[in-house]
mmCIF file of C-alpha atoms in Angstrom:
data_model
loop_
_atom_site.group_PDB
_atom_site.id
_atom_site.type_symbol
_atom_site.label_atom_id
_atom_site.label_comp_id
_atom_site.label_asym_id
_atom_site.label_seq_id
_atom_site.Cartn_x
_atom_site.Cartn_y
_atom_site.Cartn_z
ATOM 1 C CA PHE P 1 124.153 100.297 107.291
ATOM 2 C CA VAL P 2 127.002 99.530 109.565
ATOM 3 C CA VAL P 3 126.879 99.612 113.202
ATOM 4 C CA PRO P 4 129.969 99.789 115.411
ATOM 5 C CA SER P 5 130.309 97.278 118.365
ATOM 6 C CA ARG P 6 131.138 98.682 121.612
ATOM 7 C CA MET P 7 132.385 95.370 122.861
ATOM 8 C CA ASN P 8 134.579 94.526 119.927
ATOM 9 C CA GLU P 9 136.898 97.461 119.173
ATOM 10 C CA GLY P 10 137.188 98.309 115.488
ATOM 11 C CA GLN P 11 134.454 95.897 114.355
ATOM 12 C CA PHE P 12 131.087 96.442 112.804
ATOM 13 C CA TYR P 13 127.870 94.814 112.200
ATOM 14 C CA ALA P 14 126.171 95.408 108.893
ATOM 15 C CA LEU P 15 122.335 95.626 109.197
ATOM 16 C CA PRO P 16 120.735 92.838 106.854
ATOM 17 C CA GLN P 17 119.454 94.221 103.517
ATOM 18 C CA SER P 18 117.477 90.941 103.614
ATOM 19 C CA PRO P 19 117.672 87.809 105.222
ATOM 20 C CA GLN P 20 118.959 85.957 101.893
ATOM 21 C CA THR P 21 121.825 83.963 103.167
ATOM 22 C CA PHE P 22 120.375 83.313 106.733
ATOM 23 C CA LYS P 23 117.154 81.520 105.329
ATOM 24 C CA GLN P 24 119.342 79.486 102.821
ATOM 25 C CA LEU P 25 121.331 78.451 105.972
ATOM 26 C CA LEU P 26 117.992 77.431 107.578
ATOM 27 C CA MET P 27 117.255 75.286 104.350
ATOM 28 C CA VAL P 28 120.531 73.635 104.699
ATOM 29 C CA GLY P 29 120.266 73.100 108.407
ATOM 30 C CA GLY P 30 117.030 70.777 107.932
ATOM 31 C CA LEU P 31 114.035 73.387 108.031
ATOM 32 C CA ASP P 32 111.569 72.485 105.333
ATOM 33 C CA LYS P 33 109.910 75.957 105.133
ATOM 34 C CA TYR P 34 110.583 79.388 106.553
ATOM 35 C CA PHE P 35 108.224 82.339 106.669
ATOM 36 C CA GLN P 36 108.925 85.705 108.364
ATOM 37 C CA ILE P 37 107.757 89.205 108.494
ATOM 38 C CA VAL P 38 111.122 90.894 108.819
ATOM 39 C CA LYS P 39 112.597 94.252 109.046
ATOM 40 C CA CYS P 40 115.455 95.045 106.264
ATOM 41 C CA PHE P 41 117.759 97.955 105.837
ATOM 42 C CA ARG P 42 119.197 99.469 102.730
ATOM 43 C CA ASP P 43 121.306 102.579 102.661
ATOM 44 C CA GLU P 44 120.318 103.618 99.110
ATOM 45 C CA ASP P 45 118.767 106.647 97.254
ATOM 46 C CA LEU P 46 115.101 107.185 98.367
ATOM 47 C CA ARG P 47 111.954 107.809 96.210
ATOM 48 C CA ALA P 48 108.369 107.376 96.735
ATOM 49 C CA ASP P 49 108.468 103.521 97.005
ATOM 50 C CA ARG P 50 111.819 103.163 99.041
ATOM 51 C CA GLN P 51 112.676 103.700 102.597
ATOM 52 C CA PRO P 52 115.956 102.919 104.453
ATOM 53 C CA GLU P 53 113.838 100.603 106.874
ATOM 54 C CA PHE P 54 111.163 98.562 105.408
ATOM 55 C CA THR P 55 109.258 95.239 105.941
ATOM 56 C CA GLN P 56 109.326 92.105 104.016
ATOM 57 C CA ILE P 57 107.038 89.096 103.948
ATOM 58 C CA ASP P 58 109.923 86.579 103.604
ATOM 59 C CA CYS P 59 109.680 83.031 102.495
ATOM 60 C CA GLU P 60 112.142 80.102 101.645
ATOM 61 C CA MET P 61 111.120 76.522 100.913
ATOM 62 C CA THR P 62 113.052 73.404 100.129
ATOM 63 C CA PHE P 63 112.429 70.901 97.220
ATOM 64 C CA VAL P 64 110.364 73.461 95.406
ATOM 65 C CA ASP P 65 110.491 74.656 91.640
ATOM 66 C CA GLN P 66 109.249 77.985 90.331
ATOM 67 C CA GLU P 67 105.904 76.508 89.940
ATOM 68 C CA ALA P 68 105.510 75.735 93.486
ATOM 69 C CA VAL P 69 106.508 78.982 94.639
ATOM 70 C CA LEU P 70 104.338 81.123 92.179
ATOM 71 C CA HIS P 71 101.266 78.926 93.119
ATOM 72 C CA GLN P 72 102.046 79.510 96.828
ATOM 73 C CA PHE P 73 102.146 83.382 96.531
ATOM 74 C CA GLU P 74 99.291 83.494 93.961
ATOM 75 C CA GLY P 75 97.027 82.062 96.823
ATOM 76 C CA LEU P 76 98.399 84.653 99.220
ATOM 77 C CA THR P 77 97.881 87.578 96.704
ATOM 78 C CA ARG P 78 94.284 86.582 95.876
ATOM 79 C CA HIS P 79 93.494 86.001 99.485
ATOM 80 C CA LEU P 80 94.853 89.369 100.459
ATOM 81 C CA LEU P 81 92.794 91.262 97.614
ATOM 82 C CA LYS P 82 89.634 89.377 98.373
ATOM 83 C CA GLU P 83 89.886 89.985 101.903
ATOM 84 C CA ILE P 84 90.828 93.609 101.920
ATOM 85 C CA LYS P 85 89.307 95.107 98.841
ATOM 86 C CA GLY P 86 86.746 92.464 97.873
ATOM 87 C CA VAL P 87 88.341 91.897 94.477
ATOM 88 C CA ASP P 88 88.439 88.392 92.816
ATOM 89 C CA ILE P 89 91.672 87.781 90.824
ATOM 90 C CA ASP P 90 90.899 85.149 87.959
ATOM 91 C CA SER P 91 94.383 84.820 86.638
ATOM 92 C CA PHE P 92 98.064 85.733 87.084
ATOM 93 C CA PRO P 93 99.433 86.309 83.553
ATOM 94 C CA ARG P 94 103.270 85.711 82.829
ATOM 95 C CA MET P 95 105.454 87.432 80.756
ATOM 96 C CA SER P 96 109.117 87.144 79.988
ATOM 97 C CA TYR P 97 111.636 89.823 80.767
ATOM 98 C CA ASP P 98 112.403 90.449 77.114
ATOM 99 C CA GLU P 99 108.736 90.662 76.214
ATOM 100 C CA ALA P 100 108.151 93.210 79.058
ATOM 101 C CA MET P 101 111.024 95.473 77.939
ATOM 102 C CA ARG P 102 110.014 95.131 74.359
ATOM 103 C CA LYS P 103 106.260 96.011 74.789
ATOM 104 C CA TYR P 104 106.550 98.100 77.727
ATOM 105 C CA GLY P 105 110.010 99.517 78.234
ATOM 106 C CA ASN P 106 110.274 98.278 81.807
ATOM 107 C CA ASP P 107 110.246 95.101 83.814
ATOM 108 C CA LYS P 108 107.449 95.921 85.882
ATOM 109 C CA PRO P 109 104.618 96.907 83.436
ATOM 110 C CA ASP P 110 101.209 98.273 84.618
ATOM 111 C CA ILE P 111 98.732 96.055 82.480
ATOM 112 C CA ARG P 112 95.566 97.656 83.748
ATOM 113 C CA PHE P 113 95.739 99.576 80.464
ATOM 114 C CA GLY P 114 97.124 98.997 76.908
ATOM 115 C CA MET P 115 99.227 101.499 74.927
ATOM 116 C CA THR P 116 101.738 98.661 74.157
ATOM 117 C CA PHE P 117 104.805 99.546 72.185
ATOM 118 C CA CYS P 118 104.898 99.277 68.398
ATOM 119 C CA GLU P 119 108.098 99.544 66.530
ATOM 120 C CA LEU P 120 107.979 101.572 63.269
ATOM 121 C CA ASN P 121 111.493 101.266 61.767
ATOM 122 C CA ALA P 122 110.192 99.231 58.768
ATOM 123 C CA LEU P 123 107.477 101.698 58.202
ATOM 124 C CA ALA P 124 108.935 105.027 59.161
ATOM 125 C CA GLN P 125 112.527 104.896 57.967
ATOM 126 C CA GLY P 126 113.800 105.639 54.441
ATOM 127 C CA LYS P 127 111.279 108.319 53.836
ATOM 128 C CA GLY P 128 113.631 111.372 53.991
ATOM 129 C CA PHE P 129 112.827 112.308 57.768
ATOM 130 C CA SER P 130 116.383 112.261 59.010
ATOM 131 C CA VAL P 131 115.063 112.343 62.702
ATOM 132 C CA PHE P 132 113.957 108.832 62.132
ATOM 133 C CA ASP P 133 116.338 107.645 59.554
ATOM 134 C CA SER P 134 119.460 108.160 61.642
ATOM 135 C CA GLN P 135 118.347 106.338 64.886
ATOM 136 C CA GLU P 136 118.428 102.701 65.879
ATOM 137 C CA LEU P 137 114.853 102.411 67.036
ATOM 138 C CA VAL P 138 111.461 104.302 66.191
ATOM 139 C CA VAL P 139 108.683 103.241 68.510
ATOM 140 C CA GLY P 140 105.406 104.577 69.550
ATOM 141 C CA ILE P 141 102.278 104.179 71.470
ATOM 142 C CA ALA P 142 98.648 104.817 70.492
ATOM 143 C CA VAL P 143 96.674 106.668 73.134
ATOM 144 C CA PRO P 144 93.133 105.803 73.034
ATOM 145 C CA GLY P 145 90.664 108.600 72.337
ATOM 146 C CA ALA P 146 93.132 111.400 72.642
ATOM 147 C CA SER P 147 93.176 112.758 68.914
ATOM 148 C CA GLU P 148 91.285 115.652 70.146
ATOM 149 C CA MET P 149 94.056 116.976 72.142
ATOM 150 C CA SER P 150 94.878 120.613 71.268
ATOM 151 C CA ARG P 151 98.090 121.810 69.822
ATOM 152 C CA LYS P 152 98.710 123.689 72.818
ATOM 153 C CA GLU P 153 98.410 120.327 74.872
ATOM 154 C CA ILE P 154 100.442 118.540 72.518
ATOM 155 C CA ASP P 155 103.410 121.261 72.648
ATOM 156 C CA ALA P 156 103.049 120.873 76.493
ATOM 157 C CA LEU P 157 103.673 117.308 76.155
ATOM 158 C CA ILE P 158 106.662 117.697 73.905
ATOM 159 C CA GLU P 159 108.099 119.935 76.531
ATOM 160 C CA TRP P 160 107.231 117.393 79.167
ATOM 161 C CA VAL P 161 109.243 114.721 77.329
ATOM 162 C CA LYS P 162 112.336 117.166 76.871
ATOM 163 C CA ARG P 163 112.707 117.516 80.673
ATOM 164 C CA PRO P 164 115.966 116.294 81.919
ATOM 165 C CA GLN P 165 114.107 113.629 83.829
ATOM 166 C CA ILE P 166 112.974 112.074 80.650
ATOM 167 C CA GLY P 167 115.677 113.318 78.336
ATOM 168 C CA ALA P 168 113.979 112.847 74.882
ATOM 169 C CA LYS P 169 115.074 115.380 72.083
ATOM 170 C CA GLY P 170 111.422 115.690 70.748
ATOM 171 C CA LEU P 171 108.300 113.983 70.086
ATOM 172 C CA VAL P 172 106.364 113.209 66.795
ATOM 173 C CA TYR P 173 102.716 112.953 66.920
ATOM 174 C CA VAL P 174 100.009 111.706 64.462
ATOM 175 C CA LYS P 175 96.322 112.216 65.107
ATOM 176 C CA TYR P 176 93.935 109.615 63.495
ATOM 177 C CA ASN P 177 91.064 111.887 63.266
ATOM 178 C CA THR P 178 87.476 110.278 63.639
ATOM 179 C CA ASP P 179 86.777 111.043 59.831
ATOM 180 C CA GLY P 180 89.830 108.588 59.120
ATOM 181 C CA SER P 181 92.221 111.133 58.097
ATOM 182 C CA PHE P 182 95.669 111.692 59.603
ATOM 183 C CA LYS P 183 97.273 115.046 60.859
ATOM 184 C CA SER P 184 100.879 115.416 61.954
ATOM 185 C CA THR P 185 103.800 117.856 61.956
ATOM 186 C CA VAL P 186 105.569 115.343 59.735
ATOM 187 C CA ASP P 187 102.919 115.363 56.855
ATOM 188 C CA LYS P 188 105.431 116.517 54.157
ATOM 189 C CA PHE P 189 107.515 113.300 54.682
ATOM 190 C CA PHE P 190 104.698 110.725 55.113
ATOM 191 C CA SER P 191 101.607 110.206 53.046
ATOM 192 C CA GLN P 192 98.069 109.243 54.322
ATOM 193 C CA ASP P 193 98.644 105.755 53.115
ATOM 194 C CA ASP P 194 101.761 105.697 55.197
ATOM 195 C CA PHE P 195 99.921 106.663 58.322
ATOM 196 C CA ALA P 196 97.271 104.091 57.587
ATOM 197 C CA LEU P 197 99.973 101.570 57.611
ATOM 198 C CA TRP P 198 101.151 102.986 60.898
ATOM 199 C CA ALA P 199 97.478 102.766 62.095
ATOM 200 C CA GLU P 200 97.371 99.176 61.264
ATOM 201 C CA ALA P 201 100.610 98.345 62.970
ATOM 202 C CA PHE P 202 99.425 100.053 66.183
ATOM 203 C CA GLY P 203 95.932 98.329 66.004
ATOM 204 C CA ALA P 204 94.579 101.668 66.394
ATOM 205 C CA SER P 205 91.029 103.063 66.133
ATOM 206 C CA LYS P 206 89.833 106.375 64.759
ATOM 207 C CA GLY P 207 90.224 109.162 67.523
ATOM 208 C CA ASP P 208 93.564 107.798 68.606
ATOM 209 C CA LEU P 209 96.787 109.649 68.940
ATOM 210 C CA PHE P 210 100.043 108.207 68.008
ATOM 211 C CA LEU P 211 103.145 109.453 70.086
ATOM 212 C CA ILE P 212 106.452 108.497 68.456
ATOM 213 C CA LEU P 213 110.118 108.631 69.804
ATOM 214 C CA SER P 214 113.254 107.623 68.309
ATOM 215 C CA GLY P 215 116.951 106.997 69.475
ATOM 216 C CA ASP P 216 119.104 104.263 70.664
ATOM 217 C CA SER P 217 117.123 101.126 71.801
ATOM 218 C CA GLN P 218 117.446 101.034 75.637
ATOM 219 C CA THR P 219 117.008 104.914 76.273
ATOM 220 C CA THR P 220 114.196 105.304 73.866
ATOM 221 C CA ARG P 221 112.273 102.478 75.457
ATOM 222 C CA THR P 222 112.731 104.020 78.934
ATOM 223 C CA GLN P 223 111.650 107.281 77.634
ATOM 224 C CA LEU P 224 108.467 105.937 76.058
ATOM 225 C CA SER P 225 107.676 103.909 79.093
ATOM 226 C CA ALA P 226 107.555 107.185 81.236
ATOM 227 C CA LEU P 227 105.371 108.688 78.704
ATOM 228 C CA ARG P 228 102.980 105.791 78.578
ATOM 229 C CA MET P 229 102.685 106.080 82.335
ATOM 230 C CA GLU P 230 101.991 109.786 81.904
ATOM 231 C CA MET P 231 99.349 109.567 79.398
ATOM 232 C CA ALA P 232 97.652 106.740 81.407
ATOM 233 C CA GLU P 233 97.687 109.229 84.311
ATOM 234 C CA ARG P 234 96.147 112.137 82.209
ATOM 235 C CA PHE P 235 93.381 110.095 80.981
ATOM 236 C CA GLY P 236 92.425 108.306 83.964
ATOM 237 C CA LEU P 237 93.593 104.824 82.945
ATOM 238 C CA ARG P 238 95.321 103.862 86.246
ATOM 239 C CA LYS P 239 92.319 103.144 88.256
ATOM 240 C CA PRO P 240 93.166 102.556 92.056
ATOM 241 C CA ASN P 241 90.523 100.027 92.733
ATOM 242 C CA GLU P 242 91.436 97.857 89.772
ATOM 243 C CA PHE P 243 94.168 95.291 90.159
ATOM 244 C CA ALA P 244 96.232 93.480 87.602
ATOM 245 C CA PRO P 245 98.842 91.311 88.782
ATOM 246 C CA LEU P 246 101.504 89.991 86.622
ATOM 247 C CA TRP P 247 104.484 87.655 86.824
ATOM 248 C CA VAL P 248 107.650 88.703 85.111
ATOM 249 C CA THR P 249 110.151 85.804 84.571
ATOM 250 C CA ASP P 250 113.150 84.726 82.613
ATOM 251 C CA PHE P 251 115.431 87.463 83.700
ATOM 252 C CA PRO P 252 119.046 87.721 82.480
ATOM 253 C CA LEU P 253 121.265 86.235 85.198
ATOM 254 C CA LEU P 254 123.973 88.783 84.729
ATOM 255 C CA GLU P 255 124.061 92.275 83.453
ATOM 256 C CA TRP P 256 127.428 93.947 82.193
ATOM 257 C CA ASP P 257 128.441 97.054 83.822
ATOM 258 C CA GLU P 258 130.575 99.286 81.584
ATOM 259 C CA ASP P 259 132.124 101.273 84.393
ATOM 260 C CA SER P 260 133.504 98.479 86.299
ATOM 261 C CA GLN P 261 133.934 96.381 83.114
ATOM 262 C CA ARG P 262 132.475 93.097 84.738
ATOM 263 C CA TYR P 263 129.364 91.373 85.262
ATOM 264 C CA HIS P 264 126.848 92.203 88.032
ATOM 265 C CA ALA P 265 124.056 89.932 89.228
ATOM 266 C CA MET P 266 120.619 91.007 88.026
ATOM 267 C CA HIS P 267 119.083 89.958 91.366
ATOM 268 C CA HIS P 268 121.483 88.745 93.722
ATOM 269 C CA PRO P 269 124.618 86.240 93.511
ATOM 270 C CA PHE P 270 122.753 83.282 95.017
ATOM 271 C CA THR P 271 119.908 82.957 92.096
ATOM 272 C CA SER P 272 120.465 79.903 89.950
ATOM 273 C CA PRO P 273 120.650 79.837 86.245
ATOM 274 C CA LYS P 274 118.293 77.888 83.965
ATOM 275 C CA PRO P 275 119.315 74.281 84.363
ATOM 276 C CA ASP P 276 119.491 73.794 80.629
ATOM 277 C CA GLN P 277 121.917 76.686 80.282
ATOM 278 C CA LEU P 278 124.717 75.910 82.569
ATOM 279 C CA ASP P 279 127.183 75.302 79.923
ATOM 280 C CA LEU P 280 126.686 78.959 78.680
ATOM 281 C CA LEU P 281 128.185 80.121 81.917
ATOM 282 C CA LYS P 282 131.707 79.263 80.492
ATOM 283 C CA THR P 283 130.979 80.342 76.796
ATOM 284 C CA ASN P 284 128.470 83.221 76.965
ATOM 285 C CA PRO P 285 127.616 84.319 80.494
ATOM 286 C CA GLY P 286 125.577 87.270 79.319
ATOM 287 C CA ALA P 287 123.189 85.049 77.526
ATOM 288 C CA VAL P 288 122.208 82.963 80.537
ATOM 289 C CA LEU P 289 118.811 83.389 81.734
ATOM 290 C CA ALA P 290 117.991 83.300 85.557
ATOM 291 C CA ASN P 291 115.606 80.976 87.529
ATOM 292 C CA ALA P 292 114.119 84.089 88.854
ATOM 293 C CA TYR P 293 110.678 85.772 88.964
ATOM 294 C CA ASP P 294 109.001 89.056 90.077
ATOM 295 C CA LEU P 295 105.417 89.654 90.803
ATOM 296 C CA VAL P 296 104.114 92.957 89.671
ATOM 297 C CA LEU P 297 100.986 94.773 90.663
ATOM 298 C CA ASN P 298 99.557 97.807 88.887
ATOM 299 C CA GLY P 299 103.016 98.618 87.682
ATOM 300 C CA ASN P 300 104.820 98.027 91.034
ATOM 301 C CA GLU P 301 107.246 95.198 91.846
ATOM 302 C CA ILE P 302 105.658 93.864 95.157
ATOM 303 C CA GLY P 303 107.538 90.483 95.234
ATOM 304 C CA GLY P 304 110.812 89.117 93.843
ATOM 305 C CA GLY P 305 112.350 85.690 94.274
ATOM 306 C CA SER P 306 114.333 82.891 92.638
ATOM 307 C CA ILE P 307 115.352 79.223 92.841
ATOM 308 C CA ARG P 308 118.828 79.327 94.480
ATOM 309 C CA ILE P 309 122.009 77.747 93.809
ATOM 310 C CA HIS P 310 122.485 74.897 96.045
ATOM 311 C CA ASN P 311 125.755 73.627 94.802
ATOM 312 C CA GLN P 312 129.070 74.690 96.076
ATOM 313 C CA GLN P 313 130.913 74.512 92.703
ATOM 314 C CA LEU P 314 128.301 76.222 90.800
ATOM 315 C CA GLN P 315 128.242 79.103 93.494
ATOM 316 C CA SER P 316 131.894 79.530 93.375
ATOM 317 C CA GLU P 317 131.678 79.671 89.631
ATOM 318 C CA MET P 318 129.186 82.634 90.007
ATOM 319 C CA PHE P 319 131.269 84.475 92.484
ATOM 320 C CA ASP P 320 134.232 84.225 89.826
ATOM 321 C CA LEU P 321 131.811 85.510 87.021
ATOM 322 C CA LEU P 322 131.057 88.423 89.413
ATOM 323 C CA GLY P 323 134.733 89.264 89.774
ATOM 324 C CA PHE P 324 135.103 88.133 93.393
ATOM 325 C CA SER P 325 138.683 86.605 94.228
ATOM 326 C CA LYS P 326 138.574 83.290 96.116
ATOM 327 C CA GLU P 327 139.747 85.186 99.121
ATOM 328 C CA GLN P 328 136.871 87.866 98.952
ATOM 329 C CA ALA P 329 134.427 85.301 98.220
ATOM 330 C CA GLN P 330 135.529 83.035 101.377
ATOM 331 C CA ALA P 331 135.725 86.285 103.526
ATOM 332 C CA GLN P 332 132.362 87.550 102.742
ATOM 333 C CA PHE P 333 130.331 84.265 102.068
ATOM 334 C CA GLY P 334 132.441 81.407 103.496
ATOM 335 C CA PHE P 335 129.678 80.726 105.917
ATOM 336 C CA LEU P 336 127.428 79.701 102.982
ATOM 337 C CA MET P 337 130.050 78.000 100.999
ATOM 338 C CA ASN P 338 131.135 75.821 104.003
ATOM 339 C CA ALA P 339 127.469 74.924 104.590
ATOM 340 C CA PHE P 340 127.068 73.636 101.131
ATOM 341 C CA GLN P 341 129.786 71.321 101.481
ATOM 342 C CA TYR P 342 127.645 69.079 103.683
ATOM 343 C CA GLY P 343 125.008 68.870 101.085
ATOM 344 C CA ALA P 344 122.166 71.412 100.496
ATOM 345 C CA PRO P 345 118.585 70.527 99.407
ATOM 346 C CA PRO P 346 117.243 72.392 96.235
ATOM 347 C CA HIS P 347 115.558 75.318 97.535
ATOM 348 C CA GLY P 348 113.884 78.868 96.518
ATOM 349 C CA GLY P 349 111.633 81.431 97.844
ATOM 350 C CA ILE P 350 110.466 84.878 97.365
ATOM 351 C CA ALA P 351 110.008 88.190 99.360
ATOM 352 C CA PHE P 352 106.926 90.488 99.386
ATOM 353 C CA GLY P 353 107.481 94.116 100.077
ATOM 354 C CA LEU P 354 104.822 94.715 102.690
ATOM 355 C CA ASP P 355 104.757 98.497 102.862
ATOM 356 C CA ARG P 356 104.526 98.647 99.010
ATOM 357 C CA LEU P 357 101.746 96.171 98.825
ATOM 358 C CA VAL P 358 99.718 98.105 101.578
ATOM 359 C CA ALA P 359 100.568 101.338 99.885
ATOM 360 C CA ILE P 360 98.882 99.946 96.578
ATOM 361 C CA LEU P 361 96.112 98.409 98.460
ATOM 362 C CA GLY P 362 95.535 101.898 100.066
ATOM 363 C CA GLY P 363 95.526 103.596 96.671
ATOM 364 C CA GLU P 364 98.494 105.784 97.230
ATOM 365 C CA GLU P 365 101.722 106.285 95.344
ATOM 366 C CA THR P 366 104.259 106.553 98.460
ATOM 367 C CA ILE P 367 104.983 103.994 101.122
ATOM 368 C CA ARG P 368 105.617 106.919 103.656
ATOM 369 C CA ASP P 369 101.887 107.324 104.024
ATOM 370 C CA PHE P 370 101.854 103.811 105.599
ATOM 371 C CA ILE P 371 104.959 103.981 107.884
ATOM 372 C CA ALA P 372 105.006 105.831 111.202
ATOM 373 C CA PHE P 373 107.806 108.312 111.270
ATOM 374 C CA PRO P 374 109.019 107.609 107.612
ATOM 375 C CA LYS P 375 112.413 109.193 106.539
ATOM 376 C CA ASN P 376 112.275 112.044 104.019
ATOM 377 C CA ASN P 377 114.146 111.902 100.643
ATOM 378 C CA ALA P 378 117.294 112.925 102.297
ATOM 379 C CA GLY P 379 117.088 109.797 104.591
ATOM 380 C CA ARG P 380 116.204 112.123 107.642
ATOM 381 C CA ASP P 381 113.934 111.548 110.367
ATOM 382 C CA VAL P 382 112.272 114.893 110.723
ATOM 383 C CA MET P 383 110.396 114.163 113.893
ATOM 384 C CA ILE P 384 113.555 113.463 116.055
ATOM 385 C CA ASP P 385 116.152 115.287 113.643
ATOM 386 C CA ALA P 386 118.015 112.008 112.925
ATOM 387 C CA PRO P 387 120.709 111.114 111.881
ATOM 388 C CA ALA P 388 122.568 113.587 114.250
ATOM 389 C CA PRO P 389 126.329 113.712 115.510
ATOM 390 C CA LEU P 390 127.496 111.948 118.515
ATOM 391 C CA GLU P 391 129.198 113.550 121.629
ATOM 392 C CA LYS P 392 132.884 112.744 122.022
ATOM 393 C CA ALA P 393 132.090 110.448 124.770
ATOM 394 C CA GLN P 394 129.883 108.461 122.821
ATOM 395 C CA LEU P 395 132.500 108.263 119.821
ATOM 396 C CA ASP P 396 135.183 107.196 122.325
ATOM 397 C CA GLU P 397 133.041 104.383 123.768
ATOM 398 C CA LEU P 398 132.637 103.120 120.098
ATOM 399 C CA TYR P 399 136.287 103.626 119.318
ATOM 400 C CA LEU P 400 135.265 105.912 116.509
ATOM 401 C CA GLN P 401 136.580 109.287 115.336
ATOM 402 C CA SER P 402 134.625 111.946 113.279
ATOM 403 C CA THR P 403 136.476 113.444 110.487
ATOM 404 C CA THR P 404 133.660 115.947 109.778
ATOM 405 C CA LYS P 405 134.642 119.432 109.970
ATOM 406 C CA LYS P 406 132.594 121.689 112.387
ATOM 407 C CA GLU P 407 130.780 124.456 110.762
#
């Protein structure tokens, strides 16, 4: 969001998407620790867990490593859940980004229930079923106790995955009946012994239902992730008063964007690479892992952070990788680069989404229920009917002209 300055003609403020660079400057300036409950503003597409204006519990600390940050915020999360919900959290399991994508199809998995992904390429391809044979990935989930679903219910589920929001071309199911037999629409391609091997791969029990998708790896995992959450919802596995935190670590530092033909930062440009992978920045930047971590609670990312770059040369190399010219980097982030010239302590931090955390503790899906006068999906405040056009006198005072045609 940009705000015109009345006192500085033709110049604008940018509302902070986060205090990231400011809190790093505080660390360079000699503050040891910084904590703030802060308002952030992001002009992005809205959904149930996003608002243009939101609140973060923000933190930055000097001379810390990943373990120190995780320990600090495990304590905060444990305290909040105990005080507010009366729930004791024994452990905070950890999972790499690669493992999360492989087992759950997204980087913020809900681990209150199972249904982890099972890859079936070795067992399902080469049997004459072209839908599987022609695809990069065959992968499925075993839904516990769901073999009693009727054909009508399964047909409705097939239509559900074909919706544009999911985009699957179809769905293969296999019922693992309570008598130990198997029933599927692809019986003529696979024997009972074949299905028994699938059941073993799934770690399934009698009475389970196998749901299998195929296609290119990334798209199919995303589709199956949505199906997994839908089945958990239908079978009451997402219990609102059960809490399962998870740290996701070892994210890629960069991701390649085909449209712009350049790398983008997976988190932000100030995240440091793993110290033992600095050499890869020059030879294989896409393989470099970030010193970054997200805290996930019940399938929602409630916190994200990293150990930051504190070396001017490394920060300059990062801007180069992201396609910034020297002039662009200096114009946008010169204040930070100049500060690094004077020596910056190692530092790192994290930000918690307060609205999202409160919504989870309240057992709701949308943060709008916990914000006074929230914006709707179109980004409008329906109470005061904002945003709204300005009068010409107001535009003149701000040195602005509106090019919108009046209806």
